[in-house]
XYZ file of C-alpha atoms in Angstrom:
460
model
C 0.000 0.000 0.000
C 1.360 3.429 -0.972
C 0.772 6.515 1.166
C 1.869 10.139 1.002
C 3.222 11.674 4.221
C 5.529 14.411 5.438
C 8.266 11.755 5.198
C 7.727 11.322 1.470
C 6.210 8.156 0.053
C 5.598 5.285 2.447
C 5.242 2.002 0.579
C 4.681 -1.036 2.845
C 6.801 0.569 5.552
C 9.542 1.807 3.200
C 10.190 5.563 3.301
C 11.321 6.828 -0.087
C 11.753 10.304 -1.526
C 13.506 12.076 -4.395
C 15.857 15.079 -4.355
C 16.340 15.526 -0.570
C 16.560 13.229 2.463
C 15.525 15.953 4.933
C 11.918 14.729 5.049
C 12.925 11.152 5.946
C 12.912 9.981 9.595
C 15.902 11.179 11.631
C 16.966 8.715 14.337
C 20.172 8.238 16.273
C 22.276 5.248 15.291
C 24.694 3.146 17.325
C 28.452 3.523 16.900
C 29.766 1.587 13.913
C 32.274 -1.196 14.462
C 35.356 -1.160 12.229
C 36.020 -4.917 12.456
C 35.571 -6.464 9.011
C 33.969 -9.896 8.701
C 33.433 -10.149 4.935
C 34.372 -8.246 1.797
C 33.792 -9.147 -1.840
C 33.671 -7.572 -5.273
C 32.897 -8.834 -8.756
C 32.540 -9.971 -11.433
C 35.993 -11.501 -11.788
C 38.211 -9.251 -9.641
C 35.697 -6.394 -9.733
C 37.116 -2.979 -8.904
C 40.431 -4.552 -7.884
C 41.351 -4.280 -11.577
C 41.658 -0.494 -11.269
C 43.347 -0.308 -7.875
C 46.884 -0.239 -9.254
C 46.094 2.846 -11.332
C 44.425 4.562 -8.367
C 47.227 3.823 -5.877
C 50.522 2.854 -7.479
C 52.189 2.323 -4.112
C 50.681 -1.156 -3.960
C 49.255 -3.638 -6.425
C 46.431 -4.428 -4.001
C 45.933 -1.454 -1.633
C 43.332 -1.302 1.101
C 39.953 0.009 -0.024
C 37.626 -0.492 2.918
C 40.259 -1.471 5.428
C 41.182 -4.719 3.675
C 43.036 -5.986 0.631
C 41.155 -9.303 0.633
C 38.009 -8.909 -1.476
C 37.177 -12.608 -1.786
C 35.585 -13.160 1.638
C 32.074 -14.533 1.103
C 29.893 -16.939 3.045
C 26.233 -17.942 3.238
C 25.250 -14.624 4.800
C 27.298 -12.343 2.530
C 27.313 -13.127 -1.174
C 27.445 -11.776 -4.714
C 26.917 -13.154 -8.192
C 27.341 -11.738 -11.694
C 27.040 -13.160 -15.196
C 26.150 -12.370 -18.785
C 22.712 -13.357 -20.062
C 23.720 -12.653 -23.660
C 23.985 -15.278 -26.398
C 27.081 -17.269 -27.305
C 27.901 -17.416 -31.002
C 27.656 -21.062 -32.184
C 30.741 -20.735 -34.417
C 33.145 -18.396 -32.606
C 31.918 -19.327 -29.095
C 32.222 -15.672 -28.127
C 29.675 -14.147 -25.763
C 27.880 -11.144 -27.228
C 28.436 -7.864 -25.369
C 31.527 -9.046 -23.514
C 33.020 -7.834 -21.237
C 30.521 -7.824 -18.383
C 29.925 -4.123 -17.686
C 28.466 -4.574 -14.169
C 30.340 -4.260 -10.885
C 29.372 -4.852 -7.266
C 31.118 -4.491 -3.921
C 30.100 -5.464 -0.413
C 31.843 -4.911 2.925
C 30.297 -6.347 6.094
C 31.587 -5.260 9.471
C 30.640 -6.433 12.943
C 27.429 -4.387 13.188
C 27.111 -2.647 9.811
C 27.283 -3.361 6.080
C 27.750 -1.332 2.918
C 26.647 -2.634 -0.478
C 27.058 -1.057 -3.909
C 26.093 -2.198 -7.401
C 26.755 -0.415 -10.706
C 25.749 -1.047 -14.307
C 27.918 0.613 -16.953
C 25.751 2.262 -19.605
C 25.670 0.367 -22.888
C 28.527 -2.136 -23.358
C 32.280 -2.404 -23.838
C 35.475 -1.714 -21.908
C 34.522 1.885 -21.122
C 31.231 0.754 -19.598
C 33.021 -1.797 -17.441
C 35.595 0.763 -16.295
C 32.830 3.237 -15.402
C 31.027 0.664 -13.230
C 34.236 -0.481 -11.527
C 35.334 3.103 -10.881
C 31.977 4.036 -9.333
C 31.889 1.036 -7.002
C 35.484 1.655 -5.952
C 34.991 5.397 -5.420
C 31.894 4.928 -3.251
C 33.381 2.220 -1.019
C 36.679 4.041 -0.645
C 34.933 7.265 0.421
C 32.686 5.595 3.013
C 35.600 3.718 4.544
C 37.868 6.768 4.665
C 35.178 9.011 6.164
C 33.859 6.596 8.809
C 36.762 4.374 9.783
C 39.961 6.234 8.901
C 39.042 9.843 9.649
C 36.687 8.797 12.456
C 33.811 11.017 11.294
C 31.043 8.511 11.885
C 27.409 9.441 11.258
C 25.372 10.076 14.408
C 21.890 9.695 12.941
C 20.111 8.597 9.775
C 20.312 12.088 8.244
C 24.081 11.944 8.676
C 24.014 8.573 6.926
C 22.186 10.068 3.941
C 24.666 12.960 3.811
C 27.449 10.361 3.784
C 25.757 8.384 1.017
C 25.264 11.516 -1.079
C 28.937 12.442 -0.719
C 29.910 8.839 -1.540
C 27.829 9.016 -4.713
C 29.578 12.240 -5.730
C 32.952 10.629 -4.935
C 31.948 7.747 -7.201
C 31.050 10.262 -9.930
C 34.437 11.966 -9.569
C 36.223 8.615 -9.762
C 34.398 7.752 -12.992
C 35.254 11.124 -14.535
C 38.889 10.676 -13.557
C 39.247 7.182 -15.014
C 37.032 7.104 -18.116
C 34.756 9.442 -20.078
C 31.667 7.268 -19.689
C 28.714 6.793 -17.337
C 27.045 4.202 -15.111
C 24.058 3.633 -12.855
C 24.681 3.193 -9.138
C 22.899 2.008 -6.002
C 24.468 2.209 -2.528
C 23.009 0.807 0.710
C 24.263 1.180 4.272
C 22.825 -1.080 7.003
C 23.365 0.311 10.528
C 21.982 -0.413 14.047
C 19.702 2.023 15.874
C 20.997 3.540 19.128
C 17.661 3.030 20.875
C 17.604 -0.685 20.046
C 20.759 -2.194 18.479
C 18.770 -5.328 17.588
C 16.862 -3.199 15.056
C 18.756 -2.039 11.993
C 17.935 0.658 9.498
C 18.932 0.393 5.853
C 19.528 3.693 4.071
C 19.878 3.705 0.297
C 20.686 6.124 -2.493
C 20.425 5.308 -6.185
C 20.551 6.816 -9.646
C 19.352 4.951 -12.724
C 17.895 1.455 -12.864
C 19.997 -0.389 -10.283
C 17.782 -1.060 -7.277
C 17.737 -2.171 -3.627
C 15.336 -4.672 -2.042
C 14.709 -6.433 1.249
C 13.429 -9.974 1.733
C 11.647 -9.795 5.086
C 11.455 -12.960 7.122
C 7.932 -13.810 8.216
C 5.871 -16.954 8.671
C 3.658 -18.868 6.276
C 0.814 -18.353 8.748
C 0.925 -14.598 8.120
C 0.729 -15.111 4.382
C -1.977 -17.758 4.672
C -3.850 -17.440 8.007
C -6.014 -20.460 7.199
C -3.039 -22.715 6.493
C -1.316 -25.117 8.854
C 2.190 -24.462 7.477
C 4.271 -22.420 9.914
C 7.517 -22.674 7.948
C 9.709 -19.633 7.425
C 8.810 -17.532 4.377
C 9.793 -14.159 2.964
C 8.046 -11.063 1.656
C 10.009 -8.996 -0.892
C 9.832 -5.185 -0.889
C 11.724 -2.678 -3.016
C 13.569 -0.033 -1.016
C 14.258 2.281 -3.967
C 10.568 2.477 -4.859
C 10.498 6.198 -5.710
C 13.043 5.626 -8.482
C 10.058 4.629 -10.599
C 7.641 7.265 -11.808
C 4.399 5.326 -12.132
C 2.596 8.387 -13.491
C 4.591 8.420 -16.728
C 4.279 5.917 -19.534
C 7.996 5.084 -19.689
C 7.872 1.368 -19.045
C 10.682 0.472 -16.663
C 13.080 3.097 -18.035
C 13.976 5.342 -15.100
C 16.865 7.329 -16.578
C 19.713 8.801 -14.595
C 23.441 8.024 -14.424
C 26.676 9.286 -12.888
C 29.784 10.119 -14.855
C 30.203 12.878 -17.474
C 26.659 12.699 -18.821
C 26.116 16.389 -19.580
C 28.246 18.797 -21.583
C 29.655 20.094 -18.284
C 30.643 16.563 -17.208
C 27.894 16.566 -14.560
C 25.854 13.478 -13.589
C 22.224 13.091 -14.639
C 20.316 12.894 -11.347
C 16.736 13.046 -12.593
C 15.707 9.994 -10.537
C 18.083 10.430 -7.579
C 16.308 8.641 -4.737
C 16.825 8.360 -0.973
C 15.103 5.534 0.896
C 14.907 4.231 4.457
C 13.497 1.029 5.947
C 13.763 -0.835 9.235
C 14.977 -4.424 9.175
C 15.473 -7.138 11.764
C 17.677 -10.181 12.226
C 17.204 -12.725 9.441
C 16.030 -10.185 6.846
C 18.129 -10.109 3.661
C 19.074 -6.821 1.991
C 20.024 -7.200 -1.677
C 20.943 -4.992 -4.633
C 20.490 -5.856 -8.305
C 21.170 -4.456 -11.748
C 18.295 -4.373 -14.224
C 19.516 -7.597 -15.847
C 18.099 -9.383 -12.807
C 15.112 -7.213 -11.856
C 13.710 -6.755 -15.383
C 13.433 -10.520 -15.855
C 10.776 -10.538 -13.118
C 8.635 -7.997 -14.991
C 5.416 -9.749 -16.145
C 5.624 -8.025 -19.534
C 9.190 -9.275 -20.052
C 8.094 -12.736 -18.882
C 5.048 -12.503 -21.180
C 2.701 -13.307 -18.310
C -0.943 -12.242 -18.592
C -2.379 -11.782 -15.076
C -5.797 -11.234 -16.638
C -5.983 -14.679 -18.248
C -9.586 -15.757 -18.700
C -10.792 -12.166 -19.111
C -11.042 -9.804 -22.039
C -8.082 -7.773 -20.773
C -4.554 -8.400 -22.036
C -1.166 -7.993 -20.401
C -0.772 -4.619 -22.096
C -3.629 -3.343 -19.905
C -1.449 -3.513 -16.803
C -0.496 -0.226 -15.199
C 3.166 0.380 -14.291
C 2.193 0.041 -10.637
C 0.617 -3.363 -11.307
C 3.691 -4.519 -13.243
C 5.912 -3.526 -10.349
C 3.730 -5.277 -7.773
C 3.647 -8.492 -9.815
C 7.437 -8.322 -10.244
C 7.906 -8.292 -6.456
C 5.384 -11.109 -6.048
C 7.324 -13.152 -8.597
C 10.585 -12.634 -6.680
C 8.796 -13.618 -3.500
C 7.408 -16.763 -5.105
C 10.826 -17.856 -6.406
C 12.415 -17.487 -2.964
C 9.630 -19.210 -1.063
C 9.532 -22.092 -3.542
C 13.230 -22.615 -2.882
C 12.649 -22.835 0.885
C 9.712 -25.188 0.403
C 11.541 -27.351 -2.144
C 14.890 -27.607 -0.362
C 13.741 -27.508 3.247
C 16.613 -25.088 3.918
C 16.514 -21.626 5.420
C 16.983 -18.908 2.829
C 20.445 -17.358 3.030
C 22.086 -14.498 1.138
C 23.896 -17.012 -1.071
C 20.780 -19.032 -1.933
C 18.810 -15.816 -2.569
C 21.425 -14.671 -5.092
C 21.464 -18.096 -6.715
C 17.700 -18.482 -7.043
C 17.064 -14.988 -8.436
C 19.927 -15.365 -10.914
C 18.663 -18.808 -11.902
C 15.273 -17.289 -12.704
C 16.832 -14.534 -14.845
C 18.891 -17.131 -16.688
C 15.877 -19.329 -17.366
C 13.710 -16.392 -18.482
C 16.289 -15.277 -21.056
C 17.136 -18.753 -22.374
C 14.636 -18.696 -25.253
C 16.113 -15.480 -26.658
C 19.608 -16.941 -26.484
C 18.371 -20.096 -28.216
C 17.130 -18.020 -31.170
C 20.509 -16.329 -31.662
C 22.479 -19.509 -30.997
C 20.703 -21.493 -33.723
C 23.262 -22.051 -36.543
C 20.461 -22.008 -39.126
C 19.998 -18.235 -38.875
C 23.589 -17.764 -40.035
C 23.213 -19.905 -43.185
C 23.776 -16.893 -45.464
C 26.907 -15.756 -43.616
C 30.019 -16.310 -45.698
C 32.559 -14.434 -43.573
C 32.515 -14.741 -39.808
C 32.959 -11.177 -38.633
C 30.945 -8.950 -36.329
C 29.203 -7.043 -39.108
C 27.963 -10.152 -40.930
C 26.861 -11.831 -37.690
C 24.909 -8.756 -36.571
C 23.302 -8.493 -40.010
C 22.068 -12.075 -39.733
C 20.634 -11.317 -36.293
C 18.679 -8.326 -37.585
C 16.654 -9.969 -40.332
C 12.856 -9.515 -40.043
C 12.447 -13.225 -39.321
C 14.914 -13.232 -36.413
C 13.588 -9.949 -35.029
C 10.086 -11.427 -35.079
C 11.260 -14.523 -33.198
C 12.986 -12.397 -30.562
C 9.947 -10.163 -30.135
C 7.781 -13.178 -29.411
C 10.067 -14.863 -26.893
C 10.173 -14.025 -23.207
C 13.052 -12.674 -21.172
C 15.718 -10.000 -21.463
C 19.381 -10.521 -22.318
C 21.690 -8.284 -20.324
C 24.528 -8.314 -17.846
C 23.067 -9.381 -14.512
C 24.466 -8.809 -11.008
C 23.228 -9.204 -7.461
C 24.793 -8.912 -4.007
C 23.166 -9.588 -0.641
C 23.738 -9.575 3.111
C 21.746 -11.203 5.902
C 21.053 -8.848 8.819
C 22.582 -10.008 12.111
C 21.048 -9.711 15.574
C 23.930 -7.605 16.927
C 27.633 -7.598 17.730
C 27.254 -10.453 20.219
C 25.823 -12.827 17.621
C 28.278 -15.266 16.099
C 28.874 -14.686 12.381
C 27.609 -17.247 9.905
C 29.729 -20.235 8.989
C 32.420 -18.199 7.236
C 33.216 -21.318 5.214
C 34.808 -21.024 1.844
C 32.462 -20.047 -0.977
C 33.033 -23.328 -2.813
C 31.160 -25.061 0.023
C 28.156 -22.740 0.019
C 24.889 -24.549 -0.693
C 24.188 -22.706 -3.970
C 25.513 -24.680 -6.904
C 27.024 -22.644 -9.724
C 24.754 -22.632 -12.749
C 26.185 -23.058 -16.207
C 24.181 -22.167 -19.264
C 24.372 -25.737 -20.472
C 22.494 -26.885 -17.348
C 19.764 -24.299 -17.907
C 19.552 -25.117 -21.589
C 18.624 -28.702 -20.742
C 15.489 -27.302 -19.128
C 14.496 -25.334 -22.201
C 12.504 -27.047 -24.916
C 13.682 -24.503 -27.464
C 17.372 -25.309 -26.990
C 19.143 -26.773 -30.014
C 22.586 -28.120 -30.814
C 23.511 -28.629 -27.183
C 26.593 -30.728 -27.973
C 28.144 -27.922 -29.984
C 28.201 -25.538 -27.019
C 30.960 -24.845 -24.594
C 30.157 -24.097 -20.949
C 29.930 -20.389 -20.132
C 31.676 -18.795 -17.202
C 29.747 -17.615 -14.164
C 31.541 -15.054 -12.004
C 30.828 -15.444 -8.294
C 32.698 -12.412 -7.009
């Protein structure tokens, strides 16, 4: 339910507003511990690829108080991969390299998450995303834990996030003349009750923040006998979307030298606040993940059996159904596996869904028959074959969206006295790495399976 208040828009308990955070609740927060428990970045080495150029005194300098950015476990996890097609002759993935980047640093009683999606594709896009993630994390660490200027309340947190976003913008402008979306979240404990955390977010563009709230099946189905643990998914960055305009899911906005004056485009700059408790999972995604839950992208008609078609859905209805679809995927995992949902399994299940949704589009472009007229295997001839009216018609009638897709997540802890999660090496985490070949076996439209090579999935 959406309400208007002096605190901006309240959507299912999430406070969200554009332009200024001053109208959001201002509450004191507990002091932030500097002890790092987990840190990770990706895909591949993530922003570590640009560290040498930023600080030539060391090949792997400290960013957020650590030079080890491969520390993941069940409660702190990230995943990134390409959903684009793989050419059946050259075996190259379209739109490589992956232009997303994420970073996550979890300390004893606080966490910072960032995800970026470089605009368009190519090396410049990747550098823009990596630079933004690096710039934001470096600023937050330096301000809070090196200079000792910790935020005292939630308004201070939003001021910190705004400055971190501008630091990310400056880092992009310094490293590459390109642009990227960005979403940053900071999870901190309240001073009045350290068992309750508040998550403050800032975002520009179409990279978003969500929370999977732990509840019980009884709350979702009061008449049922099942009391197993279930989750309700809410978007934190809800005001990023303008449901009054007919723009689909395009939200606009990016940091980097977008304008002629090298300024960022902040037309959907959004500040959001929500309260979370132990066991809730905060996660950030790029649009490669979130758009594949859109009912229009999935070609789902919620009005089946009536005279209305899917095109009759309002943007608000599309958004609500998208969240319900995420919720269904996560709860089906818990019901199917009998395991508690963790940050790692959440990342795996949502990425698995995006991969399955986009498989039919990849199958169209990976069919050797559409390249029968190609005599020379080069990019121009391959793209020409993919743009014929027949192929374009096939793509228009298949579900899913091909894109670079990234997600990172953290499970909220009870407090500093609670033992961290297993901390075991990521290879032992319950989520099994998905390869496109495994997903293709599930798709009836997949052809020529034996001619394919397995595609790489980047964990962090």
